[in-house]
Amino acid sequence: MDFPWWKERVFYQIYPRSFCDSNGDGIGDLQGIVSRLDYLQWLGVGAVWLCPVYDSPNDDMGYDIRDYEQIMTEFGTMSDFQQLVEELHRRDIKLIMDLVVNHSSDEHAWFVESRKSRDNPYRDYYIWRSGKDGREPNNWASFFTPSAWSYDAATDQWYLHLFGEKQPDLNWENPRLRQDVYDMMNRWFDRGVDGFRMDVISVLAKDPALPDGKGQGYVFSPEYFAFQPKLHEYLREMRRACFDGRDCMCVGETSFVTTENAPSVVGDGRELDLLFQFDIMDMDGQGSKWDPIPLDVPRLGQIIQSWQQAIDWNTLFWGNHDQPRVVSRFGCTDTEELRVQSAKMLAVAMYLLRGTPFLYQGEEIGMTNFPFTRPDQLRDIESIQLLNRARQEEREAWAWNGILCKGRDNARTPMQWDDSPNAGFTTGTPWIDVNPNYPAINVARAMADPESILHFYRRLIALRKESNILRRGDFQLIPCENQHLLAYRRSYQGRSITVVCNFSAQPAALPPEAKTGETLLSAPLTEHQLPPFGYVVRRS
Ligand code: TEU
Ligand code: CA
């Protein structure tokens, strides 16, 4: 049985701005990444997902692209990029790029043209409408701003932006725009890229009638912009235009995907290869992500089970640049011992599932959330907008709590390499503060300690590589009486591996299914008892 490379490898996500700064300007860059590739190879990763490195005014940290074929000046040059590709491939590491084509920056040449006049050749590259009674064309809310529309006086019309004001949505109805995007993607493939992570790809197509959402005020209306019928047309066209005949892959960030509609975009190789679903990421928010609730472990088990059943191949991840740090979120940072133990437990729980792991930079050393106390420490448009709005509504304390628990900047603080000033990330002033815990939590220290989270991740990656059961086996949830345990079994050709994880600070009795077998990995057990945040992995 032949598997494509993207099912056999572990991916590692790099947020370039915060990974490694090579020239002391406080901003991570391509040469910084090149200088750390031996580390990635040592860890055992087989592919890198690089967050946007394109020219951008950075209103949304690179997710607002001004030029799809220029490297952001702070990050380096196209020749640095070419060197990165070569150095990765020399180590047998694949590279996938971020593809952000739901929207561009308002500073992109297309939009600069588009807004000039109603009959500009680029007018239809974006979504322009006349207002209704002096108001927005409809009542849609955006991800980052109250209304999803901004008014442009020059032509007396409004443009749609599902994200920030400086991120106008591209008009996928326009075949010229689509062809320009495909040509651009093909040129990246020609530069040696092995695939794309497709930003909010599920919202490319909008309901052509742009109907009002149901409700008062501005209404977030994914029923009119997520998973629209035309989406499938566009994805199939893109597949044919860019992927056919190449050994390349794509993983879609399919916001609003469900176990019901997921099979419509993955599985048959005609649209996406992989998708990111957010059911687990959304579990600890009630209504909105800013209202945190504790993790419900039986529910986690149900979600995992339903996804493992819904599609043949899942992505496995605990975080990304939009999510808080997982050890702070679902593990425990009360003591150093619990941080280490719970980070290992989380890795076991997620990365032994059936699917392709995506690690986020810093996760492998158990980096934690940042203790933000002042607005000037924030860099993320989403948190800044939230705080501004909350101030007007006198809900500042609520917003701060949300930002501490869920703010995206938690994952964007610099990678902690060693205990030298600024964690070895930069010799200058970092663009965002370094987490003050870097003297204790850093790569150099973790390297020197065979019991560290880092060494554990390396073992886990190696274990996946050498085990057919883990790479190919099927999945079965093991129901547990104890509400804090997650347990499952992977089986392949008559052999199986049983995984049990304790998501609580209380010791827990092992379920009978996990009492026997050869121990592959385990926290120290006492009399068939898992310690707080303990785990055990057994083969039989
Ligand atoms: O994220 C899209 C998305 O749905 C998330 O933004 C999420 O809803 C958001 O973080 C609010 O919590 C992608 C990128 O990953 C993100 O960094 C960009 O800001 C966004 O698209 C716009 O390009
Ligand atoms: Ca730099």
XYZ file of C-alpha atoms and ligand atoms in Angstrom:
564
model
C 0.000 0.000 0.000
C 1.531 3.264 -1.136
C 0.842 6.377 0.889
C 1.477 9.906 -0.392
C 4.251 11.744 1.428
C 1.876 14.030 3.270
C 0.404 11.048 5.113
C 3.810 9.773 6.185
C 5.423 12.947 7.500
C 5.087 15.162 10.532
C 4.564 18.835 9.681
C 6.039 21.715 11.662
C 4.458 25.153 11.409
C 6.791 28.148 11.383
C 5.605 31.664 12.179
C 8.539 33.420 10.527
C 8.267 36.714 12.358
C 8.853 34.947 15.667
C 11.090 32.018 14.800
C 14.635 33.345 14.522
C 16.100 36.751 13.707
C 19.383 36.626 11.800
C 20.203 40.326 11.545
C 19.223 41.894 14.854
C 16.272 43.988 13.658
C 13.993 42.180 16.101
C 12.031 40.410 13.365
C 12.429 36.750 12.492
C 13.496 36.140 8.897
C 14.296 33.534 6.244
C 18.005 33.329 7.066
C 17.010 32.800 10.678
C 14.955 29.805 9.599
C 17.807 28.468 7.468
C 20.087 28.654 10.502
C 17.747 26.386 12.473
C 17.055 23.655 9.946
C 19.392 21.164 11.593
C 17.196 21.452 14.651
C 14.079 20.536 12.648
C 15.888 17.637 11.046
C 17.066 16.418 14.444
C 13.477 16.570 15.699
C 12.351 14.373 12.827
C 9.925 16.685 11.033
C 9.333 15.878 7.382
C 7.582 19.022 6.193
C 7.345 22.686 7.102
C 4.300 24.916 6.822
C 5.562 28.442 6.468
C 3.121 31.191 7.466
C 2.949 34.084 4.974
C 6.307 35.537 3.944
C 4.937 37.752 1.168
C 5.131 41.518 0.917
C 2.538 42.926 3.298
C 1.752 46.037 5.339
C 1.195 43.596 8.241
C -2.175 44.822 9.343
C -2.955 41.139 10.011
C 0.678 39.980 10.229
C 1.133 38.871 6.640
C -2.417 37.618 6.068
C -2.938 40.867 4.179
C -0.812 40.421 1.083
C 0.333 43.354 -1.019
C 2.284 41.309 -3.540
C 1.955 37.528 -3.840
C 5.334 37.194 -5.519
C 7.593 39.389 -3.445
C 9.179 38.347 -0.180
C 8.460 40.670 2.728
C 11.490 42.973 2.961
C 11.998 42.301 6.684
C 12.079 38.561 5.974
C 14.675 38.670 3.182
C 14.785 38.272 -0.565
C 13.680 35.792 -3.193
C 17.201 34.403 -3.229
C 16.986 33.794 0.549
C 13.763 31.967 -0.203
C 15.413 29.849 -2.867
C 18.157 29.005 -0.407
C 15.561 27.980 2.170
C 13.902 25.636 -0.337
C 17.252 24.059 -1.232
C 18.371 23.657 2.356
C 15.041 22.081 3.294
C 15.069 19.682 0.378
C 18.695 18.764 1.043
C 17.451 17.522 4.437
C 14.477 15.755 2.848
C 12.038 18.237 4.367
C 9.121 19.397 2.205
C 7.858 22.970 2.208
C 4.303 24.197 2.044
C 3.423 27.870 1.814
C 0.424 29.794 3.050
C -2.017 30.658 0.288
C -4.161 33.649 1.259
C -6.582 34.223 -1.591
C -9.901 34.889 0.071
C -8.649 38.455 0.375
C -5.621 40.582 -0.361
C -4.294 43.728 1.227
C -6.017 46.954 0.229
C -2.503 47.976 -0.841
C -2.339 45.205 -3.455
C -2.054 46.649 -6.988
C -5.348 44.946 -7.894
C -7.231 46.819 -5.189
C -5.427 50.084 -5.832
C -6.762 49.826 -9.386
C -10.121 48.396 -8.384
C -11.072 51.313 -6.177
C -10.173 53.942 -8.809
C -13.390 53.808 -10.806
C -16.447 51.658 -11.359
C -15.255 50.740 -14.837
C -11.641 49.991 -13.972
C -10.535 46.617 -15.460
C -9.822 45.419 -11.912
C -13.144 46.586 -10.449
C -14.511 43.026 -10.477
C -11.487 41.575 -8.726
C -13.238 42.584 -5.510
C -16.807 42.648 -4.234
C -18.294 46.129 -4.636
C -21.933 47.054 -3.995
C -23.967 50.203 -3.638
C -25.320 50.987 -0.196
C -28.916 50.603 0.908
C -30.455 53.849 2.194
C -27.013 55.219 2.968
C -26.040 52.088 4.870
C -24.050 48.928 4.176
C -25.277 46.681 1.326
C -26.146 44.057 3.953
C -25.879 43.462 7.690
C -22.941 41.039 7.690
C -20.441 41.258 10.537
C -16.791 40.492 9.874
C -14.300 38.439 11.878
C -12.452 41.540 13.038
C -14.763 44.540 12.621
C -18.448 45.158 13.402
C -19.483 45.500 9.739
C -18.039 43.435 6.890
C -18.330 46.440 4.542
C -16.303 49.606 4.151
C -17.415 52.657 2.239
C -15.209 54.136 -0.451
C -16.155 57.714 -1.313
C -14.204 57.796 -4.587
C -16.816 55.621 -6.318
C -19.625 55.903 -3.755
C -19.716 52.134 -3.174
C -18.860 49.638 -0.451
C -16.393 46.750 -0.560
C -16.749 43.483 1.315
C -14.140 42.337 3.844
C -14.824 39.262 5.964
C -11.697 40.165 7.973
C -10.083 43.568 8.576
C -10.832 46.757 6.682
C -7.440 46.430 4.992
C -8.290 42.895 3.792
C -10.828 43.281 0.949
C -12.317 39.970 -0.230
C -11.385 38.852 -3.715
C -14.229 38.159 -6.123
C -13.960 34.478 -7.051
C -16.850 34.843 -9.499
C -14.363 36.577 -11.773
C -12.576 34.054 -14.055
C -9.693 36.475 -14.685
C -8.985 36.730 -10.972
C -9.110 32.948 -10.674
C -6.671 32.487 -13.535
C -4.280 35.066 -12.059
C -4.328 33.157 -8.758
C -3.660 29.813 -10.468
C -0.790 31.280 -12.472
C 0.698 32.694 -9.285
C 0.389 29.302 -7.539
C 2.047 27.552 -10.456
C 4.974 29.944 -10.333
C 5.443 29.057 -6.643
C 5.362 25.384 -7.563
C 8.022 26.120 -10.176
C 10.098 27.701 -7.394
C 10.109 24.324 -5.665
C 7.243 24.599 -3.207
C 5.592 21.249 -2.320
C 2.138 22.467 -1.452
C -0.118 25.051 0.150
C -1.968 25.612 3.369
C -5.045 27.420 2.131
C -6.216 30.223 4.369
C -9.988 30.277 5.066
C -10.470 28.433 1.825
C -14.036 27.446 2.744
C -15.297 31.014 2.408
C -14.104 31.816 -1.121
C -17.574 31.626 -2.628
C -20.300 33.909 -1.338
C -24.032 33.574 -1.883
C -24.387 35.751 -5.008
C -27.473 37.465 -3.584
C -25.501 38.548 -0.482
C -28.650 38.189 1.666
C -28.993 39.771 5.102
C -28.165 37.520 8.046
C -30.963 36.819 10.481
C -30.815 38.999 13.564
C -30.441 42.542 14.857
C -27.430 44.749 14.143
C -24.436 43.285 12.375
C -24.799 39.521 12.051
C -22.040 37.008 11.470
C -23.547 35.015 8.595
C -21.445 32.015 7.576
C -24.551 30.363 6.109
C -24.091 32.795 3.200
C -20.339 32.591 2.733
C -19.047 29.218 3.988
C -19.288 26.022 1.948
C -21.360 27.564 -0.834
C -22.026 25.370 -3.901
C -19.583 27.351 -6.060
C -16.746 26.574 -3.636
C -16.481 23.063 -5.040
C -16.333 24.377 -8.589
C -13.447 26.695 -7.706
C -11.511 24.064 -5.772
C -11.816 21.555 -8.610
C -10.737 24.110 -11.147
C -7.747 25.027 -8.967
C -6.867 21.373 -8.578
C -6.811 20.842 -12.318
C -4.982 24.082 -13.036
C -2.256 23.706 -10.397
C -1.972 20.260 -8.828
C -2.621 17.738 -11.580
C 0.626 16.085 -12.625
C 2.571 17.345 -9.603
C 3.481 15.493 -6.400
C 2.166 18.405 -4.349
C -0.435 18.668 -1.627
C -2.867 21.116 -0.112
C -4.420 21.429 3.289
C -7.417 23.700 3.619
C -8.189 25.852 6.593
C -11.847 24.962 6.326
C -13.484 27.256 8.840
C -17.103 26.140 9.510
C -16.438 22.610 8.285
C -18.572 19.894 9.888
C -18.321 16.115 9.891
C -21.288 16.210 7.477
C -19.812 18.502 4.824
C -16.141 17.497 5.209
C -16.433 14.564 2.755
C -17.520 17.057 0.098
C -14.033 18.632 0.036
C -11.595 15.836 0.959
C -11.201 12.175 0.162
C -11.422 11.829 -3.602
C -8.384 13.925 -4.551
C -10.468 16.356 -6.585
C -10.528 19.264 -4.150
C -8.402 19.248 -0.960
C -5.995 16.604 0.346
C -6.334 17.540 4.001
C -8.399 19.920 6.065
C -8.158 21.663 9.393
C -11.355 21.436 11.430
C -11.889 23.564 14.515
C -14.247 21.519 16.669
C -11.538 20.861 19.246
C -10.232 24.424 19.142
C -13.772 25.706 19.735
C -14.516 23.340 22.645
C -13.403 25.593 25.466
C -15.410 28.647 24.457
C -19.057 29.108 25.259
C -20.772 31.001 22.465
C -17.638 32.965 21.671
C -14.026 31.999 22.068
C -13.645 34.871 24.564
C -15.843 33.139 27.131
C -13.660 30.267 28.259
C -15.047 27.091 29.787
C -13.123 24.052 31.059
C -12.315 21.173 28.744
C -14.948 18.430 28.686
C -12.886 15.269 28.120
C -15.729 12.887 27.184
C -16.832 15.474 24.631
C -13.258 15.631 23.319
C -13.400 11.864 22.850
C -16.682 12.180 20.953
C -15.313 14.872 18.677
C -12.202 12.850 17.924
C -14.280 9.766 17.251
C -16.720 11.565 14.977
C -13.872 13.040 12.898
C -11.998 9.762 12.733
C -15.182 8.215 11.367
C -16.186 11.070 9.067
C -13.084 11.159 6.872
C -10.301 8.712 6.153
C -7.426 11.021 7.006
C -7.379 13.853 9.549
C -4.947 16.592 10.469
C -3.794 16.323 14.075
C -2.985 19.570 15.855
C -3.236 21.287 19.223
C -2.610 24.785 18.027
C -1.369 27.232 15.450
C -0.635 30.952 15.234
C -4.313 31.746 15.924
C -4.615 29.694 19.102
C -3.282 29.974 22.638
C -0.492 27.667 23.822
C -1.858 24.194 24.375
C -0.062 23.440 27.629
C -1.612 26.565 29.176
C -4.947 25.757 27.603
C -5.563 22.030 28.093
C -2.560 21.034 30.223
C -1.330 22.415 33.513
C 1.343 24.999 34.271
C 0.967 25.119 38.062
C 4.362 23.527 38.600
C 7.303 22.787 36.343
C 6.742 19.068 36.851
C 3.094 19.301 35.777
C 3.937 21.472 32.790
C 6.346 18.829 31.546
C 4.062 15.912 32.330
C 0.934 17.471 30.851
C 2.710 18.614 27.676
C 3.853 15.028 27.076
C 0.378 13.713 27.804
C -1.161 16.127 25.291
C 1.328 15.067 22.638
C 0.449 11.417 23.212
C -3.293 12.127 23.119
C -3.177 13.917 19.761
C -0.282 12.631 17.722
C -0.920 8.904 18.028
C -4.282 9.323 16.307
C -4.777 8.365 12.676
C -3.782 11.318 10.512
C -1.010 13.800 9.823
C 0.439 15.726 12.799
C 0.996 19.478 12.524
C 3.183 20.807 15.343
C 3.292 24.514 16.013
C 6.653 26.108 16.761
C 7.503 26.133 20.454
C 4.953 23.471 21.316
C 7.775 20.919 21.348
C 9.397 22.689 24.308
C 6.105 23.350 26.076
C 5.978 27.110 25.539
C 3.198 28.765 27.507
C 0.795 31.689 27.179
C 2.164 35.174 27.831
C 1.260 37.137 30.982
C -0.053 40.224 29.137
C -0.802 43.174 31.424
C -0.765 46.227 29.130
C -2.422 47.038 25.787
C 0.917 48.135 24.317
C 2.144 44.530 24.596
C -0.498 43.430 22.083
C 0.244 43.199 18.362
C -2.719 41.237 17.029
C -5.473 43.151 15.219
C -8.090 40.803 16.666
C -7.134 41.387 20.316
C -6.643 45.117 19.800
C -10.071 45.476 18.183
C -11.653 43.378 20.924
C -10.128 45.524 23.637
C -11.157 48.784 21.944
C -14.731 47.639 21.569
C -14.860 46.246 25.113
C -13.651 49.595 26.475
C -16.595 51.379 24.897
C -18.916 48.804 26.423
C -17.148 48.928 29.800
C -16.222 45.263 29.605
C -12.471 45.686 29.739
C -11.899 43.085 32.468
C -13.836 40.537 30.431
C -11.760 41.306 27.341
C -8.480 41.014 29.246
C -9.468 37.652 30.593
C -10.322 36.546 27.062
C -7.032 37.826 25.691
C -5.014 36.121 28.428
C -6.739 32.804 27.769
C -7.258 32.956 24.008
C -5.458 35.915 22.431
C -3.539 34.996 19.305
C -0.414 36.822 20.472
C 0.078 34.044 23.047
C 1.352 31.847 20.225
C 3.243 34.624 18.467
C 5.862 35.531 21.061
C 9.411 34.672 19.997
C 10.697 31.123 19.910
C 12.775 30.463 23.008
C 16.123 29.097 21.869
C 18.355 29.533 24.921
C 18.772 31.556 28.098
C 20.737 34.420 26.554
C 18.990 37.831 26.339
C 15.721 37.664 24.360
C 15.893 33.874 24.445
C 18.439 33.845 21.628
C 15.705 34.948 19.225
C 17.293 38.305 18.435
C 20.209 40.486 19.445
C 17.973 43.534 18.933
C 14.598 44.550 20.336
C 11.994 41.888 19.550
C 8.881 43.054 17.684
C 6.772 41.445 20.423
C 7.880 40.686 23.975
C 9.676 37.449 24.761
C 7.924 35.342 27.385
C 9.669 36.064 30.723
C 9.879 32.330 31.445
C 12.528 31.825 28.741
C 15.429 31.181 31.151
C 13.617 27.992 32.217
C 11.807 27.092 28.993
C 14.112 27.033 25.993
C 15.512 24.684 23.363
C 19.084 24.562 24.687
C 17.941 23.544 28.129
C 15.514 20.983 26.750
C 18.225 19.510 24.531
C 20.419 18.945 27.563
C 17.697 17.104 29.479
C 16.795 13.642 28.159
C 13.512 13.781 30.096
C 12.430 17.054 28.482
C 9.292 17.622 26.436
C 11.524 18.161 23.420
C 13.192 14.747 23.641
C 9.770 13.252 24.184
C 8.419 14.830 20.970
C 11.418 13.459 19.117
C 10.762 9.947 20.463
C 7.082 10.230 19.630
C 7.830 11.260 16.047
C 10.277 8.369 15.707
C 7.703 5.977 17.161
C 5.128 7.031 14.567
C 7.681 6.525 11.818
C 8.558 3.001 12.810
C 5.052 1.796 13.614
C 2.624 0.645 10.945
C -0.029 0.427 13.619
C 0.328 4.145 14.352
C 0.700 5.251 10.742
C -1.883 3.039 9.148
C -4.006 1.489 11.834
C -7.657 2.239 12.350
C -9.090 4.013 15.366
C -11.412 2.955 18.115
C -12.450 5.037 21.110
C -12.335 3.217 24.462
C -15.136 4.525 26.678
C -13.937 5.356 30.220
C -15.873 5.636 33.436
C -13.463 8.259 34.689
C -14.553 11.530 33.076
C -10.977 12.822 32.931
C -9.555 9.997 30.851
C -9.221 9.816 27.096
C -8.465 6.331 25.803
C -8.277 4.846 22.344
C -6.903 1.925 20.418
C -5.156 1.828 17.057
C -5.231 -1.528 15.264
C -3.470 -2.872 12.208
C -3.149 -6.417 10.893
C -4.042 -8.081 14.161
C -1.855 -5.934 16.394
C -2.896 -2.927 18.405
C -1.662 0.006 20.441
C -3.683 1.320 23.353
C -3.361 4.931 24.505
C -4.661 6.307 27.788
C -4.352 9.939 28.866
C -5.260 11.579 32.147
C -6.438 15.169 31.673
C -6.703 15.902 35.394
C -4.573 16.760 38.414
C -5.944 13.676 40.214
C -4.372 10.231 39.836
C -6.574 7.854 37.836
C -6.979 4.078 37.735
C -6.072 2.554 34.376
C -8.965 1.077 32.440
C -8.678 -2.739 32.155
C -7.856 -2.502 28.412
C -4.549 -0.783 29.233
C -3.327 -2.992 32.040
C -1.395 -5.397 29.847
C 0.899 -5.276 26.859
C 4.372 -4.022 26.113
C 4.838 -0.484 27.406
C 6.036 1.866 24.660
C 5.689 5.115 26.573
C 4.502 5.817 30.062
C 4.427 8.317 32.878
C 5.566 6.670 36.146
C 2.711 4.374 37.195
C 1.954 3.195 40.696
C -0.157 0.033 40.953
C -2.030 0.561 37.684
C -2.598 4.208 38.589
C -1.852 7.059 36.209
C -0.315 10.092 37.930
C -1.792 13.591 37.425
C -1.703 14.339 33.675
C -0.109 10.942 33.116
C -0.286 8.766 30.010
C 0.483 5.251 28.950
C 0.971 3.708 25.505
C 0.940 -0.094 25.249
C 1.265 -2.512 22.372
C -0.284 -5.942 22.222
O -7.714 32.420 10.079
C -9.094 32.357 9.801
C -9.941 32.060 10.957
O -11.051 31.603 10.807
C -9.298 32.409 12.230
O -8.995 33.727 11.916
C -10.044 32.545 13.470
O -11.396 32.622 13.310
C -9.487 33.830 14.031
O -8.186 33.535 14.462
C -10.326 34.417 15.084
O -10.120 33.794 16.293
C -6.860 32.685 9.048
C -5.455 32.909 9.560
O -4.995 31.727 10.163
C -5.451 34.076 10.486
O -4.205 34.298 11.067
C -5.879 35.299 9.685
O -6.021 36.392 10.544
C -7.184 35.070 8.952
O -7.261 33.819 8.297
C -7.356 36.104 7.870
O -6.468 35.832 6.835
Ca 15.495 40.042 11.008
